[in-house]
Short mmCIF file of C-alpha atoms in Angstrom, two decimals:
data_model
loop_
_atom_site.label_atom_id
_atom_site.label_comp_id
_atom_site.label_asym_id
_atom_site.label_seq_id
_atom_site.Cartn_x
_atom_site.Cartn_y
_atom_site.Cartn_z
CA MET A 1 195.25 245.68 -39.76
CA ARG A 2 196.27 244.24 -42.85
CA PHE A 3 195.26 241.06 -44.41
CA THR A 4 197.35 239.26 -47.26
CA HIS A 5 194.92 236.68 -47.60
CA VAL A 6 191.05 236.47 -47.51
CA TYR A 7 188.78 233.56 -47.48
CA VAL A 8 185.30 234.53 -48.69
CA GLU A 9 182.22 232.27 -48.44
CA GLU A 10 180.37 231.84 -51.88
CA ARG A 11 177.05 232.93 -50.28
CA ALA A 12 178.98 235.91 -48.76
CA ARG A 13 179.89 237.26 -52.11
CA GLU A 14 176.44 238.94 -52.84
CA TYR A 15 176.59 241.13 -49.50
CA PRO A 16 177.52 244.66 -50.12
CA LEU A 17 179.91 244.68 -47.11
CA THR A 18 182.00 242.04 -48.69
CA SER A 19 182.65 244.19 -51.61
CA GLU A 20 183.49 247.03 -49.38
CA ILE A 21 185.94 245.07 -47.28
CA LEU A 22 187.86 243.64 -50.06
CA GLY A 23 187.97 246.90 -51.64
CA LYS A 24 189.71 248.18 -49.05
CA LEU A 25 192.09 245.23 -49.03
CA PRO A 26 193.77 245.86 -52.55
CA GLY A 27 196.30 243.23 -53.55
CA ALA A 28 195.05 240.62 -50.98
CA ASN A 29 194.80 237.10 -52.27
CA VAL A 30 191.25 236.29 -52.16
CA ILE A 31 190.38 232.80 -51.64
CA PRO A 32 186.53 231.25 -52.40
CA ILE A 33 185.46 228.58 -49.86
CA LYS A 34 182.19 227.17 -48.98
CA HIS A 35 181.73 227.47 -45.53
CA TYR A 36 183.80 229.57 -43.03
CA LYS A 37 184.11 226.54 -40.67
CA ASP A 38 186.17 224.64 -43.51
CA VAL A 39 188.87 226.88 -42.91
CA PHE A 40 188.39 228.15 -39.38
CA ASP A 41 187.68 224.67 -37.67
CA ARG A 42 190.01 222.75 -39.91
CA LYS A 43 192.09 220.17 -37.98
CA ARG A 44 195.78 220.32 -37.49
CA GLN A 45 195.99 224.07 -37.76
CA ASN A 46 198.55 225.92 -35.75
CA ALA A 47 197.04 228.85 -33.90
CA VAL A 48 200.09 229.96 -32.49
CA LEU A 49 201.83 230.80 -35.76
CA GLN A 50 198.68 231.95 -37.15
CA ARG A 51 199.17 234.90 -34.40
CA GLU A 52 201.89 236.44 -36.54
CA ARG A 53 199.96 236.34 -39.82
CA LYS A 54 196.03 236.30 -39.40
CA ALA A 55 193.96 235.80 -42.40
CA LEU A 56 190.69 237.12 -42.72
CA ILE A 57 187.21 235.07 -43.36
CA ILE A 58 184.24 236.62 -44.56
CA ALA A 59 181.10 234.83 -44.04
CA VAL A 60 177.53 234.64 -43.12
CA ARG A 61 176.08 233.92 -39.78
CA ASP A 62 173.51 231.50 -39.13
CA GLY A 63 171.64 230.19 -36.45
CA ASN A 64 172.31 232.28 -32.81
CA ARG A 65 173.71 235.69 -33.32
CA ILE A 66 172.65 237.30 -29.99
CA PHE A 67 173.69 235.30 -26.64
CA LYS A 68 172.53 235.69 -22.96
CA GLY A 69 175.25 237.12 -21.06
CA ALA A 70 177.68 234.59 -19.37
CA PRO A 71 177.93 234.66 -15.50
CA VAL A 72 181.81 235.83 -15.89
CA CYS A 73 180.62 238.90 -17.58
CA GLN A 74 179.28 241.82 -16.02
CA SER A 75 175.63 243.09 -16.40
CA PHE A 76 175.95 246.66 -14.82
CA GLY A 77 172.73 245.97 -13.54
CA ASN A 78 170.82 245.48 -16.62
CA LYS A 79 168.21 243.04 -16.49
CA ASN A 80 168.14 241.80 -20.03
CA PHE A 81 171.66 241.12 -20.79
CA TYR A 82 173.17 239.81 -24.11
CA TYR A 83 176.27 239.67 -25.98
CA ALA A 84 176.44 239.85 -29.81
CA SER A 85 179.02 237.90 -31.99
CA SER A 86 179.07 239.97 -35.22
CA MET A 87 182.95 238.89 -35.59
CA MET A 88 185.00 236.19 -34.19
CA ASN A 89 188.53 236.67 -32.85
CA CYS A 90 190.40 239.99 -32.39
CA PRO A 91 193.22 241.90 -34.06
CA PHE A 92 195.01 242.24 -30.84
CA ASP A 93 196.91 239.24 -29.09
CA CYS A 94 196.31 239.38 -25.22
CA GLU A 95 198.19 236.27 -23.92
CA TYR A 96 195.49 235.91 -21.15
CA CYS A 97 192.29 236.26 -23.79
CA TYR A 98 189.79 233.49 -23.05
CA LEU A 99 189.46 233.40 -27.16
CA LYS A 100 192.65 231.30 -27.13
CA GLY A 101 190.71 228.48 -25.53
CA MET A 102 187.38 229.22 -27.14
CA TYR A 103 188.70 229.03 -30.63
CA PRO A 104 190.93 226.51 -32.67
CA SER A 105 192.06 229.27 -34.85
CA SER A 106 193.75 232.72 -34.61
CA ASN A 107 192.10 233.77 -38.00
CA MET A 108 189.65 236.41 -37.81
CA VAL A 109 186.00 235.87 -38.98
CA VAL A 110 183.91 238.91 -40.07
CA PHE A 111 180.15 238.36 -40.72
CA VAL A 112 178.35 240.33 -43.23
CA ASN A 113 174.85 239.63 -42.88
CA LEU A 114 174.40 242.48 -40.33
CA GLU A 115 170.85 242.86 -41.17
CA ASP A 116 170.07 239.59 -39.64
CA TYR A 117 171.36 240.82 -36.29
CA ARG A 118 169.43 243.92 -36.84
CA ALA A 119 166.06 241.40 -36.87
CA ASP A 120 167.34 239.39 -34.03
CA VAL A 121 167.91 242.44 -31.84
CA GLU A 122 164.42 243.81 -32.68
CA GLU A 123 162.71 240.60 -32.04
CA LYS A 124 164.32 240.50 -28.71
CA LEU A 125 163.24 243.97 -27.87
CA LYS A 126 159.77 242.96 -28.20
CA GLU A 127 160.24 241.46 -24.66
CA GLY A 128 161.62 244.76 -23.07
CA PRO A 129 164.66 246.86 -23.13
CA MET A 130 168.04 244.94 -23.49
CA TYR A 131 171.87 245.70 -22.91
CA VAL A 132 174.22 244.27 -25.73
CA CYS A 133 177.81 244.10 -25.36
CA ALA A 134 178.83 243.97 -28.99
CA SER A 135 182.54 243.54 -28.47
CA TYR A 136 183.05 240.78 -26.04
CA ASP A 137 184.48 238.21 -28.96
CA THR A 138 186.54 240.98 -30.82
CA ASP A 139 187.21 244.60 -30.79
CA LEU A 140 184.68 246.26 -33.13
CA LEU A 141 186.18 249.98 -32.76
CA ALA A 142 189.55 248.73 -33.51
CA MET A 143 188.36 246.96 -36.78
CA ASN A 144 185.67 249.50 -37.63
CA GLY A 145 187.90 251.30 -40.61
CA LEU A 146 187.77 248.04 -42.52
CA THR A 147 184.43 246.30 -41.32
CA GLY A 148 182.06 249.03 -40.35
CA HIS A 149 180.63 246.97 -37.54
CA ALA A 150 181.09 249.32 -34.74
CA ASP A 151 179.17 251.93 -36.99
CA PHE A 152 176.52 249.39 -37.39
CA TRP A 153 175.80 249.08 -33.70
CA LYS A 154 175.78 252.81 -33.28
CA LYS A 155 172.91 253.17 -35.85
CA LEU A 156 171.07 250.60 -34.32
CA ALA A 157 171.12 252.00 -30.85
CA LEU A 158 170.09 255.78 -32.71
CA GLU A 159 167.01 253.64 -33.86
CA HIS A 160 166.19 251.94 -30.51
CA ASP A 161 166.01 254.26 -27.24
CA ASP A 162 165.16 250.89 -25.36
CA LEU A 163 168.45 249.23 -26.88
CA LEU A 164 171.91 249.93 -24.83
CA VAL A 165 174.92 249.17 -26.49
CA GLU A 166 178.60 248.48 -24.95
CA LEU A 167 181.47 248.99 -27.50
CA ARG A 168 184.50 247.77 -25.51
CA THR A 169 188.08 248.48 -27.21
CA LYS A 170 191.87 248.52 -26.25
CA ALA A 171 192.38 250.94 -28.94
CA ALA A 172 193.15 254.61 -28.88
CA VAL A 173 190.20 255.38 -31.01
CA GLU A 174 188.68 258.97 -31.49
CA ILE A 175 185.25 259.26 -30.40
CA LYS A 176 183.15 262.07 -31.63
CA GLU A 177 179.53 260.77 -31.25
CA ASN A 178 177.33 261.69 -28.43
CA ILE A 179 174.78 258.95 -28.75
CA SER A 180 172.99 258.69 -25.37
CA ASN A 181 172.42 254.68 -25.40
CA VAL A 182 176.04 253.83 -26.51
CA ILE A 183 178.76 253.21 -24.12
CA TYR A 184 182.36 253.37 -24.88
CA ALA A 185 184.28 251.08 -22.75
CA PHE A 186 188.04 251.58 -22.43
CA THR A 187 190.00 248.72 -20.91
CA LEU A 188 193.03 250.19 -19.01
CA SER A 189 195.81 248.15 -17.78
CA PRO A 190 199.23 248.94 -16.10
CA GLU A 191 202.03 249.54 -18.91
CA GLU A 192 203.91 246.22 -17.40
CA VAL A 193 200.67 244.14 -18.45
CA VAL A 194 200.47 246.13 -21.60
CA SER A 195 203.96 245.64 -22.82
CA ARG A 196 204.13 242.03 -21.89
CA TYR A 197 200.89 240.54 -22.18
CA GLU A 198 198.76 242.81 -24.74
CA ARG A 199 200.53 242.61 -28.02
CA PHE A 200 199.36 245.16 -30.59
CA THR A 201 197.15 247.17 -28.46
CA ALA A 202 197.39 250.64 -27.82
CA PRO A 203 199.73 252.15 -24.97
CA VAL A 204 197.79 252.69 -21.84
CA LYS A 205 198.45 256.53 -21.94
CA ALA A 206 197.04 256.69 -25.67
CA ARG A 207 193.84 254.85 -24.24
CA ILE A 208 193.50 257.06 -21.40
CA SER A 209 193.57 260.16 -23.55
CA ALA A 210 191.15 258.73 -26.07
CA ALA A 211 188.68 258.09 -23.00
CA GLN A 212 189.01 261.82 -21.80
CA LEU A 213 188.64 263.18 -25.24
CA ALA A 214 185.44 261.07 -25.79
CA ILE A 215 184.25 262.38 -22.55
CA GLU A 216 184.85 266.04 -23.93
CA ASN A 217 182.80 265.29 -26.82
CA GLY A 218 179.96 264.40 -24.63
CA ALA A 219 179.94 260.44 -25.11
CA LYS A 220 179.40 258.03 -22.40
CA VAL A 221 182.56 256.47 -20.94
CA ARG A 222 183.10 253.47 -18.85
CA LEU A 223 186.65 252.43 -17.94
CA CYS A 224 187.51 248.85 -17.37
CA PHE A 225 190.20 247.88 -14.91
CA ASP A 226 189.51 244.27 -16.10
CA PRO A 227 191.09 241.91 -15.84
CA ILE A 228 193.68 242.63 -13.03
CA ILE A 229 196.69 240.48 -13.42
CA LYS A 230 198.72 239.52 -10.43
CA ILE A 231 202.05 240.58 -11.67
CA PRO A 232 205.02 241.37 -9.33
CA ASP A 233 204.07 244.31 -7.31
CA TRP A 234 200.87 244.45 -8.64
CA ASN A 235 199.30 246.44 -5.98
CA TYR A 236 202.05 249.34 -7.19
CA ALA A 237 201.37 248.92 -10.84
CA TYR A 238 197.63 249.28 -10.24
CA LYS A 239 197.90 252.35 -8.08
CA ARG A 240 200.27 254.16 -10.75
CA LEU A 241 197.70 253.18 -13.38
CA VAL A 242 194.77 254.61 -11.37
CA ASP A 243 196.76 257.74 -10.58
CA GLU A 244 197.45 258.36 -14.03
CA ALA A 245 194.02 257.81 -15.33
CA ALA A 246 192.44 260.22 -12.50
CA SER A 247 194.89 262.70 -13.29
CA ALA A 248 193.94 263.11 -16.99
CA ILE A 249 190.24 261.72 -16.72
CA ASP A 250 187.22 263.75 -15.24
CA PHE A 251 186.03 260.52 -13.11
CA SER A 252 182.58 262.62 -12.12
CA LYS A 253 181.82 262.38 -15.71
CA LEU A 254 182.27 258.57 -16.32
CA THR A 255 179.15 256.50 -16.56
CA ASP A 256 180.83 253.86 -14.16
CA VAL A 257 183.90 251.87 -13.76
CA SER A 258 184.29 248.02 -14.26
CA VAL A 259 186.79 246.09 -12.02
CA GLY A 260 187.68 242.46 -12.45
CA THR A 261 190.16 240.05 -11.62
CA PHE A 262 191.25 237.50 -14.45
CA ARG A 263 188.91 234.62 -14.82
CA ILE A 264 188.58 232.16 -17.57
CA SER A 265 186.20 228.95 -18.16
CA ALA A 266 188.11 225.94 -16.79
CA ASP A 267 187.44 224.30 -20.24
CA TYR A 268 188.94 227.11 -21.89
CA LEU A 269 191.93 227.04 -19.82
CA THR A 270 192.64 223.45 -20.61
CA LYS A 271 192.56 224.29 -24.36
CA MET A 272 194.63 227.27 -23.62
CA ARG A 273 197.42 225.26 -21.81
CA LYS A 274 197.54 222.73 -24.24
CA ALA A 275 197.72 225.20 -27.22
CA TYR A 276 200.24 227.45 -25.45
CA PRO A 277 202.49 225.47 -23.10
CA GLY A 278 205.14 228.50 -22.71
CA SER A 279 202.33 230.81 -21.12
CA GLU A 280 202.77 231.49 -17.62
CA LEU A 281 199.55 233.28 -17.45
CA ALA A 282 198.11 230.11 -18.59
CA TRP A 283 199.92 227.69 -16.20
CA TYR A 284 199.15 230.03 -12.92
CA PRO A 285 197.87 227.23 -10.01
CA TYR A 286 194.31 228.82 -10.56
CA VAL A 287 191.56 227.59 -8.54
CA VAL A 288 188.42 226.03 -10.11
CA LYS A 289 185.18 227.13 -8.58
CA GLU A 290 181.63 226.59 -10.44
CA GLY A 291 183.50 225.70 -13.65
CA VAL A 292 185.44 229.39 -13.65
CA ALA A 293 189.13 229.37 -13.05
CA GLN A 294 190.41 232.25 -11.03
CA TYR A 295 193.18 233.14 -8.31
CA GLU A 296 192.56 231.77 -4.99
CA PRO A 297 189.73 233.28 -3.07
CA GLU A 298 192.02 235.56 -0.70
CA THR A 299 194.23 237.01 -3.42
CA ASP A 300 191.06 237.44 -5.72
CA CYS A 301 188.86 239.47 -3.12
CA GLY A 302 192.17 241.28 -1.96
CA MET A 303 192.97 242.54 -5.54
CA GLN A 304 189.66 243.74 -6.24
CA GLU A 305 189.21 245.34 -2.97
CA PHE A 306 192.52 246.84 -3.28
CA VAL A 307 191.56 248.41 -6.85
CA CYS A 308 188.01 249.42 -6.03
CA GLY A 309 189.51 251.48 -3.08
CA LEU A 310 191.82 253.45 -5.25
CA ILE A 311 189.16 254.10 -7.64
CA GLY A 312 186.68 255.04 -4.92
CA GLU A 313 188.95 257.93 -4.17
CA HIS A 314 187.91 259.50 -7.42
CA ILE A 315 184.25 258.21 -7.89
CA GLY A 316 181.09 256.97 -5.72
CA ARG A 317 181.17 253.24 -5.02
CA GLU A 318 177.80 252.76 -6.38
CA LYS A 319 179.46 253.41 -9.93
CA ILE A 320 181.84 250.67 -9.20
CA PHE A 321 180.95 247.29 -10.44
CA THR A 322 182.91 244.30 -9.78
CA TRP A 323 182.21 240.63 -11.60
CA ASN A 324 181.38 238.70 -8.13
#
């Protein structure tokens, strides 16, 4: 991704990663700032317009950096489930993304104090093995060429056998590494969803090919049919998707499969509707249950069961995880 404007915190200047990133963005307009929130959280900014020309903010992350996994996220049976936020926002622009309701800005923030993340993880590992999703708030693999963040998490996993890292992506990245405690999770959506709601992401065929190549290279691969979106004739669209994936990917070699319908914090949905009044996905009449906006129960259950049934024809049900 090309950035023409880069904001740099004064204290981030001393980090080698800052110099590395700026060196890959020749000609960018570099603007010094005191704190990333002065730009990212400023009032009267237009996140919709920023989607077309995102700026990059290079900063240092204080406070919490590793968080307990949220109820709407899947733990895959792991007891100590966490997610990390070493970047904020995503290079892609999915209409349904909860980040649109979570953040006031579409600009991206890259935190360069990665050694602090290492210290945080190593401190929590004293309590026992942990599972960390490092790409929930962004796509580290898609940004790795610029930031090196995915490489950082891979290296950290290599150093700690009791650390399991998931790197989730909608990019068609080439995975060559065979790291036993790193899971590469490829999100798959029907082409109807990709073309209409997942701007800038890789075509689904390219993601499927990348997933199979990763398997051939010995990597652990997870497929994520999540979120399932209620589009016209959704059942036919998702059957075609599963059939296409199964014809190209050896499901018997998958680590597991994730299935989940669209869901979002009710608070985030309210903010998303305000910022994106023209979004048909945001304005669907969702049901709010325990603070989570989701499809009506019959629809939600039916969609998950249908997709699980399709996938169950190719892999054992014990390897299929749903979010509820």
